Short mmCIF file of C-alpha atoms in Angstrom, two decimals:
data_model
loop_
_atom_site.label_atom_id
_atom_site.label_comp_id
_atom_site.label_asym_id
_atom_site.label_seq_id
_atom_site.Cartn_x
_atom_site.Cartn_y
_atom_site.Cartn_z
CA MET M 1 -41.14 -0.87 73.03
CA ALA M 2 -39.89 -1.13 69.41
CA ALA M 3 -39.06 2.58 69.55
CA ASN M 4 -36.94 1.95 72.66
CA VAL M 5 -35.01 -0.76 70.85
CA GLN M 6 -34.41 1.52 67.84
CA LYS M 7 -33.28 4.35 70.12
CA SER M 8 -30.91 2.05 72.02
CA SER M 9 -29.47 0.70 68.76
CA LEU M 10 -29.01 4.21 67.38
CA LEU M 11 -27.18 5.39 70.50
CA PHE M 12 -24.94 2.33 70.38
CA LEU M 13 -24.14 3.01 66.70
CA ILE M 14 -23.30 6.65 67.46
CA PHE M 15 -20.99 5.48 70.29
CA LEU M 16 -19.12 3.19 67.91
CA LEU M 17 -18.81 5.87 65.24
CA LEU M 18 -17.41 8.37 67.74
CA GLN M 19 -14.88 5.82 68.92
CA THR M 20 -13.88 5.12 65.31
CA PHE M 21 -13.39 8.72 64.19
CA TYR M 22 -11.84 10.12 67.38
CA PRO M 23 -9.49 7.46 68.78
CA ALA M 24 -6.65 9.85 69.63
CA ASN M 25 -8.81 12.50 71.28
CA SER M 26 -10.52 9.86 73.38
CA GLN M 27 -7.15 8.98 74.94
CA SER M 28 -6.01 12.49 75.87
CA PHE M 29 -5.93 11.22 79.46
CA LEU M 30 -3.30 8.61 78.60
CA GLY M 31 0.44 9.00 79.13
CA VAL M 32 3.45 6.73 79.41
CA ASN M 33 6.63 6.62 81.49
CA TYR M 34 9.80 6.86 79.41
CA GLY M 35 12.61 5.30 81.42
CA GLN M 36 16.10 4.70 80.10
CA LEU M 37 17.57 2.01 82.34
CA GLY M 38 18.46 -0.24 79.44
CA ASP M 39 21.55 -0.83 77.33
CA ASN M 40 19.63 -1.70 74.18
CA LEU M 41 17.00 1.04 73.94
CA PRO M 42 16.17 2.94 70.73
CA SER M 43 17.44 6.45 70.11
CA VAL M 44 15.48 9.41 71.40
CA GLU M 45 14.50 10.27 67.82
CA ALA M 46 13.17 6.76 67.22
CA THR M 47 11.27 6.93 70.50
CA VAL M 48 9.62 10.22 69.55
CA ASN M 49 8.56 8.73 66.21
CA LEU M 50 7.20 5.67 68.00
CA LEU M 51 5.09 7.79 70.35
CA LYS M 52 3.83 9.88 67.44
CA SER M 53 2.55 6.65 65.90
CA THR M 54 0.45 5.92 68.99
CA THR M 55 -2.62 7.48 70.58
CA ILE M 56 -0.60 8.27 73.74
CA GLN M 57 -0.83 11.99 74.43
CA LYS M 58 1.64 12.53 77.27
CA VAL M 59 5.07 11.32 78.33
CA ARG M 60 6.67 11.37 81.76
CA LEU M 61 10.46 11.63 81.92
CA PHE M 62 12.61 10.65 84.89
CA GLY M 63 14.93 13.59 84.34
CA ALA M 64 15.18 16.81 82.38
CA GLU M 65 17.77 16.07 79.71
CA PRO M 66 17.69 18.89 77.17
CA LYS M 67 18.26 16.55 74.21
CA ILE M 68 15.11 14.58 75.04
CA ILE M 69 12.97 17.64 75.77
CA LYS M 70 14.06 19.22 72.48
CA ALA M 71 13.31 16.02 70.54
CA PHE M 72 9.63 16.29 71.52
CA ALA M 73 9.33 19.81 70.08
CA ASN M 74 6.34 20.44 67.81
CA THR M 75 4.82 17.00 68.48
CA GLY M 76 2.03 18.28 70.73
CA ILE M 77 2.85 15.53 73.22
CA GLY M 78 2.58 16.78 76.82
CA ILE M 79 5.87 16.39 78.68
CA VAL M 80 6.39 15.90 82.42
CA ILE M 81 10.01 16.54 83.35
CA ALA M 82 11.66 15.66 86.64
CA PHE M 83 14.13 17.15 89.06
CA ASP M 84 15.27 14.12 91.02
CA ASN M 85 15.76 13.55 94.74
CA GLY M 86 19.41 14.51 94.50
CA ASP M 87 18.44 17.97 93.25
CA ILE M 88 16.18 18.75 96.21
CA PRO M 89 18.72 20.03 98.80
CA THR M 90 20.24 22.57 96.39
CA LEU M 91 16.87 23.60 94.97
CA ALA M 92 15.61 24.19 98.51
CA THR M 93 18.48 26.35 99.67
CA ASP M 94 19.40 28.29 96.53
CA PRO M 95 16.64 29.99 94.51
CA ASN M 96 19.21 30.79 91.82
CA VAL M 97 19.62 27.07 91.10
CA ALA M 98 15.86 26.78 90.60
CA ARG M 99 15.92 29.76 88.23
CA GLN M 100 18.83 28.29 86.28
CA LEU M 101 17.16 24.90 85.94
CA VAL M 102 13.89 26.46 84.81
CA GLN M 103 15.79 28.62 82.33
CA SER M 104 17.84 25.77 80.84
CA ASN M 105 15.26 22.95 81.03
CA VAL M 106 11.95 24.74 80.50
CA MET M 107 12.21 28.22 79.03
CA ALA M 108 14.81 27.11 76.48
CA PHE M 109 12.26 24.75 74.89
CA TYR M 110 8.79 25.98 75.84
CA PRO M 111 6.27 26.22 74.17
CA ALA M 112 7.59 24.23 71.16
CA SER M 113 8.18 21.40 73.62
CA ASN M 114 4.86 21.11 75.43
CA ILE M 115 6.12 20.90 79.02
CA ILE M 116 3.08 20.55 81.25
CA ALA M 117 4.54 19.68 84.65
CA ILE M 118 7.69 19.38 86.72
CA THR M 119 7.96 16.71 89.39
CA VAL M 120 10.30 17.58 92.24
CA GLY M 121 11.48 14.31 93.70
CA SER M 122 9.87 10.87 93.67
CA GLU M 123 8.50 9.00 96.68
CA VAL M 124 10.44 11.32 99.01
CA LEU M 125 8.02 10.91 101.91
CA LYS M 126 8.53 7.13 101.73
CA SER M 127 12.31 7.50 102.00
CA GLY M 128 12.36 8.22 105.73
CA ASP M 129 15.14 10.73 105.12
CA GLN M 130 13.98 13.57 107.37
CA ASN M 131 16.52 16.03 105.99
CA LEU M 132 15.30 15.39 102.44
CA ILE M 133 11.65 15.45 103.49
CA SER M 134 12.10 18.82 105.23
CA LYS M 135 13.58 20.30 102.05
CA LEU M 136 10.94 19.02 99.65
CA LEU M 137 8.44 21.86 100.04
CA PRO M 138 11.05 24.66 99.92
CA ALA M 139 12.43 23.08 96.71
CA MET M 140 8.97 23.00 95.16
CA GLN M 141 8.33 26.59 96.22
CA ASN M 142 11.56 27.80 94.62
CA VAL M 143 10.75 26.01 91.37
CA GLN M 144 7.25 27.52 91.42
CA ASN M 145 8.69 31.00 92.05
CA ALA M 146 11.09 30.55 89.13
CA LEU M 147 8.20 29.58 86.87
CA ASN M 148 6.16 32.55 88.08
CA ALA M 149 9.06 34.88 87.31
CA ALA M 150 9.18 33.43 83.79
CA SER M 151 5.41 33.96 83.36
CA LEU M 152 4.89 30.19 83.28
CA GLY M 153 3.08 29.89 86.60
CA GLY M 154 -0.16 28.00 86.01
CA LYS M 155 1.02 26.78 82.60
CA VAL M 156 3.61 24.38 83.98
CA LYS M 157 2.51 22.65 87.18
CA VAL M 158 4.83 21.76 90.06
CA SER M 159 4.23 18.57 92.03
CA THR M 160 5.96 15.58 93.59
CA VAL M 161 5.30 11.88 93.15
CA HIS M 162 4.08 9.62 95.96
CA SER M 163 3.74 5.90 96.46
CA MET M 164 0.62 4.38 98.00
CA ALA M 165 2.70 4.05 101.18
CA VAL M 166 1.78 7.65 102.10
CA LEU M 167 -1.57 6.20 103.17
CA SER M 168 -1.76 4.52 106.55
CA GLN M 169 -5.13 3.05 105.60
CA SER M 170 -6.60 2.44 102.15
CA TYR M 171 -9.33 -0.16 102.65
CA PRO M 172 -12.19 0.33 102.42
CA PRO M 173 -11.53 3.28 100.09
CA SER M 174 -13.76 5.61 102.10
CA SER M 175 -11.44 5.17 105.09
CA GLY M 176 -8.35 6.29 103.18
CA VAL M 177 -6.13 8.52 105.32
CA PHE M 178 -2.57 9.75 105.10
CA ASN M 179 0.04 8.45 107.50
CA PRO M 180 -0.33 10.49 110.72
CA GLY M 181 3.44 10.77 110.91
CA LEU M 182 3.34 12.89 107.76
CA GLY M 183 0.61 15.16 109.11
CA ALA M 184 2.24 18.61 109.17
CA THR M 185 4.45 17.90 106.16
CA MET M 186 1.60 16.58 104.06
CA LYS M 187 -0.71 19.44 105.02
CA ALA M 188 1.90 22.03 104.00
CA LEU M 189 2.49 20.26 100.68
CA LEU M 190 -1.23 20.13 99.97
CA GLN M 191 -1.70 23.77 100.87
CA PHE M 192 1.01 24.63 98.33
CA GLN M 193 -0.57 22.43 95.66
CA SER M 194 -4.06 23.77 96.29
CA ALA M 195 -2.83 27.36 96.05
CA ASN M 196 -1.05 26.65 92.76
CA GLY M 197 -3.58 24.31 91.17
CA SER M 198 -1.16 21.42 90.87
CA PRO M 199 -2.24 17.76 90.98
CA PHE M 200 -1.53 15.15 93.62
CA MET M 201 0.63 12.56 91.87
CA ILE M 202 0.36 8.95 93.03
CA ASN M 203 1.61 5.57 91.82
CA PRO M 204 -1.25 3.05 92.13
CA TYR M 205 -0.15 -0.51 91.35
CA PRO M 206 -2.83 -3.20 91.60
CA TYR M 207 -0.04 -5.61 90.59
CA PHE M 208 1.66 -5.17 93.95
CA ALA M 209 -1.67 -5.60 95.74
CA TYR M 210 -2.07 -8.95 94.00
CA LYS M 211 1.55 -9.90 94.64
CA SER M 212 0.96 -9.49 98.38
CA ASN M 213 -2.28 -11.51 98.25
CA PRO M 214 -2.10 -13.88 95.26
CA LYS M 215 -5.59 -15.36 95.22
CA PRO M 216 -7.85 -15.94 92.18
CA ASP M 217 -10.50 -13.49 93.35
CA THR M 218 -7.81 -10.87 94.02
CA LEU M 219 -6.45 -11.37 90.49
CA ALA M 220 -9.89 -10.88 88.91
CA PHE M 221 -10.38 -7.71 90.97
CA CYS M 222 -6.96 -6.38 89.92
CA LEU M 223 -7.27 -7.22 86.21
CA PHE M 224 -10.74 -5.66 85.76
CA HIS M 225 -12.14 -9.14 85.12
CA PRO M 226 -15.80 -9.70 85.99
CA ASN M 227 -16.17 -10.28 89.71
CA ALA M 228 -18.76 -9.97 92.46
CA GLY M 229 -17.27 -6.66 93.52
CA GLN M 230 -16.59 -5.29 96.97
CA VAL M 231 -18.96 -2.97 98.81
CA ASP M 232 -17.36 -0.17 100.79
CA SER M 233 -18.76 -0.55 104.30
CA GLY M 234 -18.27 3.15 104.92
CA ASN M 235 -20.45 4.56 102.15
CA GLY M 236 -22.11 1.59 100.41
CA LEU M 237 -20.35 2.19 97.08
CA LYS M 238 -19.41 -0.88 95.09
CA TYR M 239 -15.96 -1.46 93.62
CA THR M 240 -15.27 -3.87 90.78
CA ASN M 241 -11.55 -3.21 90.34
CA MET M 242 -8.48 -2.41 92.42
CA PHE M 243 -7.39 0.64 90.43
CA ASP M 244 -10.57 2.52 91.33
CA ALA M 245 -10.28 1.40 94.95
CA GLN M 246 -6.72 2.66 95.26
CA VAL M 247 -7.43 5.98 93.56
CA ASP M 248 -10.55 6.55 95.67
CA ALA M 249 -8.59 5.81 98.85
CA VAL M 250 -6.34 8.72 97.87
CA ARG M 251 -9.42 10.83 97.10
CA SER M 252 -10.79 10.07 100.56
CA ALA M 253 -7.49 10.99 102.21
CA LEU M 254 -7.39 14.32 100.35
CA ASN M 255 -11.01 15.03 101.23
CA ALA M 256 -10.42 14.17 104.88
CA MET M 257 -7.74 16.88 105.04
CA GLY M 258 -10.03 19.42 103.37
CA PHE M 259 -8.46 19.40 99.91
CA LYS M 260 -11.36 18.38 97.71
CA ASP M 261 -10.14 20.77 95.01
CA ILE M 262 -6.85 18.96 94.32
CA GLU M 263 -6.97 16.70 91.27
CA ILE M 264 -5.32 13.28 91.22
CA VAL M 265 -2.90 12.05 88.55
CA ALA M 266 -1.80 8.41 88.38
CA THR M 267 1.86 8.87 87.47
CA GLU M 268 2.68 5.17 87.28
CA THR M 269 0.66 2.02 86.88
CA GLY M 270 1.36 -1.16 84.98
CA TRP M 271 1.79 -4.92 85.06
CA PRO M 272 4.90 -6.96 84.20
CA HIS M 273 4.67 -9.43 81.33
CA GLY M 274 7.56 -11.51 82.64
CA GLY M 275 9.54 -12.23 85.79
CA ASP M 276 11.12 -14.92 87.94
CA ALA M 277 9.39 -18.28 88.24
CA ASN M 278 8.63 -17.68 91.93
CA GLU M 279 6.91 -14.31 91.36
CA ALA M 280 3.13 -14.27 91.52
CA GLY M 281 1.37 -12.43 88.72
CA PRO M 282 3.81 -11.61 85.90
CA SER M 283 2.62 -12.99 82.55
CA LEU M 284 1.88 -11.78 79.06
CA ASP M 285 -1.85 -12.52 79.46
CA ASN M 286 -2.10 -10.67 82.78
CA ALA M 287 -0.20 -7.63 81.50
CA LYS M 288 -2.37 -7.44 78.39
CA ALA M 289 -5.54 -7.84 80.44
CA TYR M 290 -4.61 -5.18 83.00
CA VAL M 291 -3.39 -2.54 80.57
CA GLY M 292 -6.07 -3.23 77.95
CA ASN M 293 -8.90 -3.24 80.47
CA LEU M 294 -7.53 -0.15 82.23
CA ILE M 295 -7.50 1.74 78.92
CA ASN M 296 -11.06 0.61 78.18
CA HIS M 297 -12.13 1.66 81.67
CA LEU M 298 -10.58 5.10 81.29
CA LYS M 299 -12.02 5.54 77.80
CA SER M 300 -15.50 4.77 79.08
CA LYS M 301 -15.25 7.86 81.35
CA VAL M 302 -17.32 5.99 83.92
CA GLY M 303 -14.84 7.25 86.48
CA THR M 304 -14.52 5.84 89.97
CA PRO M 305 -17.34 5.44 92.51
CA LEU M 306 -16.16 8.59 94.33
CA MET M 307 -15.32 10.49 91.12
CA PRO M 308 -17.93 9.42 88.57
CA GLY M 309 -18.08 10.67 85.01
CA LYS M 310 -14.43 11.49 84.38
CA SER M 311 -11.11 9.77 83.83
CA ILE M 312 -8.00 10.88 85.67
CA ASP M 313 -4.76 11.38 83.74
CA THR M 314 -2.94 8.06 83.88
CA TYR M 315 0.65 7.28 82.87
CA LEU M 316 1.33 3.66 81.96
CA PHE M 317 4.52 2.08 83.21
CA ALA M 318 6.46 1.77 81.03
CA LEU M 319 7.30 2.51 77.42
CA TYR M 320 10.11 -0.05 77.12
CA ASP M 321 11.44 -3.09 78.91
CA GLU M 322 14.54 -1.94 80.81
CA ASP M 323 17.18 -4.62 81.29
CA LYS M 324 19.34 -2.61 83.71
CA LYS M 325 16.68 -2.26 86.39
CA THR M 326 17.51 -3.98 89.66
CA GLY M 327 15.32 -5.95 92.02
CA PRO M 328 13.01 -8.83 91.10
CA ARG M 329 13.30 -9.83 87.45
CA SER M 330 9.77 -8.56 86.83
CA GLU M 331 11.10 -4.99 87.20
CA GLN M 332 12.70 -5.40 83.77
CA TYR M 333 9.46 -6.44 82.03
CA PHE M 334 6.90 -3.67 82.43
CA GLY M 335 7.40 -2.40 78.88
CA LEU M 336 4.63 -1.91 76.34
CA PHE M 337 7.26 -2.10 73.61
CA LYS M 338 10.40 -4.07 72.92
CA PRO M 339 13.65 -2.24 72.17
CA ASP M 340 13.06 -2.83 68.43
CA GLY M 341 9.79 -0.87 68.65
CA SER M 342 7.47 -3.85 68.29
CA THR M 343 4.77 -4.42 70.90
CA ASN M 344 5.17 -6.89 73.72
CA TYR M 345 1.38 -7.24 73.56
CA ASP M 346 -1.23 -5.37 71.56
CA VAL M 347 -3.71 -3.17 73.39
CA GLY M 348 -4.52 -1.04 70.36
CA LEU M 349 -2.27 1.94 71.08
CA LEU M 350 -0.88 2.24 67.55
CA LYS M 351 -2.77 4.65 65.30
CA ASN M 352 -2.69 2.23 62.39
CA THR M 353 -4.59 -0.33 64.47
CA GLN M 354 -7.95 0.02 66.17
CA THR M 355 -8.01 0.75 69.86
CA PRO M 356 -9.43 -1.90 72.21
CA SER M 357 -12.66 0.07 72.33
CA THR M 358 -12.99 0.25 68.54
CA PRO M 359 -14.37 -2.81 66.75
CA THR M 360 -12.65 -3.94 63.58
CA PRO M 361 -15.36 -4.65 60.98
CA LYS M 362 -15.44 -8.21 59.68
CA ALA M 363 -18.05 -10.24 57.90
CA ALA M 364 -19.29 -12.64 60.54
CA GLY M 365 -21.29 -11.46 63.55
CA THR M 366 -20.35 -12.67 67.02
CA TRP M 367 -22.14 -12.40 70.33
CA CYS M 368 -21.00 -13.06 73.90
CA VAL M 369 -23.25 -15.34 75.97
CA PRO M 370 -22.98 -17.39 79.18
CA LYS M 371 -21.56 -20.88 78.98
CA PRO M 372 -24.01 -23.69 79.86
CA GLY M 373 -24.21 -24.67 83.51
CA ILE M 374 -23.06 -21.37 85.03
CA SER M 375 -24.72 -20.63 88.37
CA ASP M 376 -27.11 -17.71 88.87
CA ALA M 377 -24.75 -16.31 91.52
CA GLN M 378 -21.91 -16.10 89.00
CA LEU M 379 -24.19 -14.63 86.36
CA LYS M 380 -25.48 -11.99 88.77
CA GLY M 381 -21.87 -11.02 89.40
CA ASN M 382 -21.38 -10.71 85.64
CA ILE M 383 -24.45 -8.47 85.36
CA ASP M 384 -23.23 -6.23 88.18
CA TYR M 385 -19.80 -5.95 86.63
CA ALA M 386 -20.95 -5.28 83.06
CA CYS M 387 -23.55 -2.73 84.11
CA SER M 388 -20.97 -0.84 86.20
CA GLN M 389 -18.76 -0.26 83.16
CA GLY M 390 -20.78 2.45 81.47
CA ILE M 391 -23.09 0.37 79.26
CA ASP M 392 -26.85 0.93 79.15
CA CYS M 393 -28.55 -1.85 81.12
CA GLY M 394 -31.94 -0.14 80.94
CA PRO M 395 -33.32 -2.70 78.47
CA ILE M 396 -33.11 -5.48 81.12
CA GLN M 397 -34.88 -3.40 83.78
CA PRO M 398 -38.64 -3.80 84.33
CA GLY M 399 -40.43 -2.38 81.32
CA GLY M 400 -37.31 -2.60 79.16
CA ALA M 401 -37.27 -4.24 75.74
CA CYS M 402 -35.17 -7.15 77.04
CA PHE M 403 -36.64 -7.61 80.52
CA GLU M 404 -38.50 -10.70 79.33
CA PRO M 405 -37.71 -13.50 79.77
CA ASN M 406 -37.16 -12.39 83.35
CA THR M 407 -34.34 -14.82 84.12
CA VAL M 408 -30.84 -14.24 85.41
CA LYS M 409 -29.40 -16.11 82.43
CA ALA M 410 -31.25 -13.97 79.85
CA HIS M 411 -30.37 -10.71 81.59
CA ALA M 412 -26.75 -11.81 81.95
CA ALA M 413 -26.55 -12.70 78.27
CA TYR M 414 -27.74 -9.23 77.26
CA ALA M 415 -25.41 -7.38 79.67
CA MET M 416 -22.37 -9.55 78.93
CA ASN M 417 -22.85 -9.17 75.19
CA LEU M 418 -23.31 -5.40 75.37
CA TYR M 419 -20.13 -5.12 77.44
CA TYR M 420 -18.26 -7.29 74.92
CA GLN M 421 -19.45 -5.23 71.96
CA SER M 422 -18.68 -1.84 73.56
CA ALA M 423 -15.34 -2.84 75.13
CA GLY M 424 -13.73 -3.82 71.83
CA ARG M 425 -14.96 -7.28 70.79
CA ASN M 426 -11.67 -8.84 71.78
CA LYS M 427 -11.73 -12.41 73.04
CA TRP M 428 -10.70 -11.27 76.51
CA ASN M 429 -13.75 -8.98 76.62
CA CYS M 430 -15.86 -12.17 76.59
CA ASP M 431 -14.10 -14.07 79.34
CA PHE M 432 -15.98 -13.17 82.52
CA SER M 433 -13.73 -15.45 84.60
CA GLN M 434 -14.24 -18.25 82.06
CA THR M 435 -18.05 -18.19 82.35
CA ALA M 436 -18.70 -16.82 78.85
CA THR M 437 -18.31 -17.95 75.27
CA LEU M 438 -18.63 -16.48 71.79
CA THR M 439 -21.35 -17.61 69.41
CA ASN M 440 -22.21 -16.90 65.77
CA THR M 441 -25.91 -17.39 66.53
CA ASN M 442 -27.75 -14.12 67.11
CA PRO M 443 -29.57 -14.40 70.48
CA SER M 444 -31.97 -11.52 69.63
CA SER M 445 -35.64 -12.45 69.95
CA ASN M 446 -39.12 -11.05 70.60
CA GLY M 447 -38.21 -7.41 70.10
CA CYS M 448 -34.99 -7.65 72.14
CA ASN M 449 -32.09 -6.66 69.90
CA TYR M 450 -28.58 -7.82 70.81
CA PRO M 451 -25.90 -5.63 69.17
CA GLY M 452 -23.59 -7.92 67.21
CA GLY M 453 -20.22 -7.61 65.56
CA SER M 454 -17.03 -9.42 64.76
CA SER M 455 -14.28 -10.87 66.95
#
């Protein structure tokens, strides 16, 4: 039993060391949306320097401005450029336009500028514009043909961006299906993407799911806070957060149409840190919790219930607050950074700070334990949540070093603390819907070792 404890401690130490020495590599899945709908935004050069100072590895543009593409040359940052909805009719009907755009916006800068994908249109299928929808695939095909002619086919992917509205059903995730009205159009698009190895790009926003159903349990589910979880009645898989549920609904829809080979990319997801007084959800704490916990979740490589063991490429929305965006006031406050380059909230993206998953060494040890008086039902929910996030809960299983005392409270304390230690030792990692607290007293006892660190 002592050997098991030593082995568990050694593995935990190795995990922490790997996170410390390879913070940038561990976030190769992470990108950000660089919008420019603001009248006070930094220069392109300042923006490139800002991104170089972070562990963000990819950037998605909402256009293909040569000045911006060139500015990212020799940075190694993956670039997704965009041909917008207004370009689609001409791209669809004139292959020469596609060749010219590829020549002037891709070949002129590649490979110094690491262009990895071109999006043709955004949320076109949601628009209801049948003329535009009918031209989407021909436009994508002409762009692909232009890339092939330039020997860039397979190196630069061609896709289009969808909203969750392309699904007619998304809950439970196993029942996810595309809108029947898009049947032939969607099938043709997917056949093209499968043949060319391009990803299905989707914008999952748990924020909007909460906004439409603003209840405390919905908020916990959306923010990756500990919760009882939701069991998919179709396959018995358990979901503990909305992001996974939305992504898996898309996975189910793709599978149902026979396209299990197409990868998914989350091209936009985020949470506003401000908004109008009558908007449900926007706040600095909620934004920090969602983005920070999402990054931790992706870094864990737990994956989703339908796609375990890997993290999909995910682009945070957005790099900056954008004061010229229209709609609810919250639309202006999705930014990770202020126009002066300082953070709106810190989720450890800067290279000169530790990431949320990397503890910052300090003198005093801290452990996360349940507050007094918390019910067994709540603690069981905490155990389920913590153990679903990639930590090793073997020690609290029968025969494990920490199985005794065999009480819900003791098992919850071990699982909650291990989650806290591995997720970054931030105060919000020991919240568990306000059922947990930090202590300086080491709860280890009788051969059961609780990893400890600093807050």
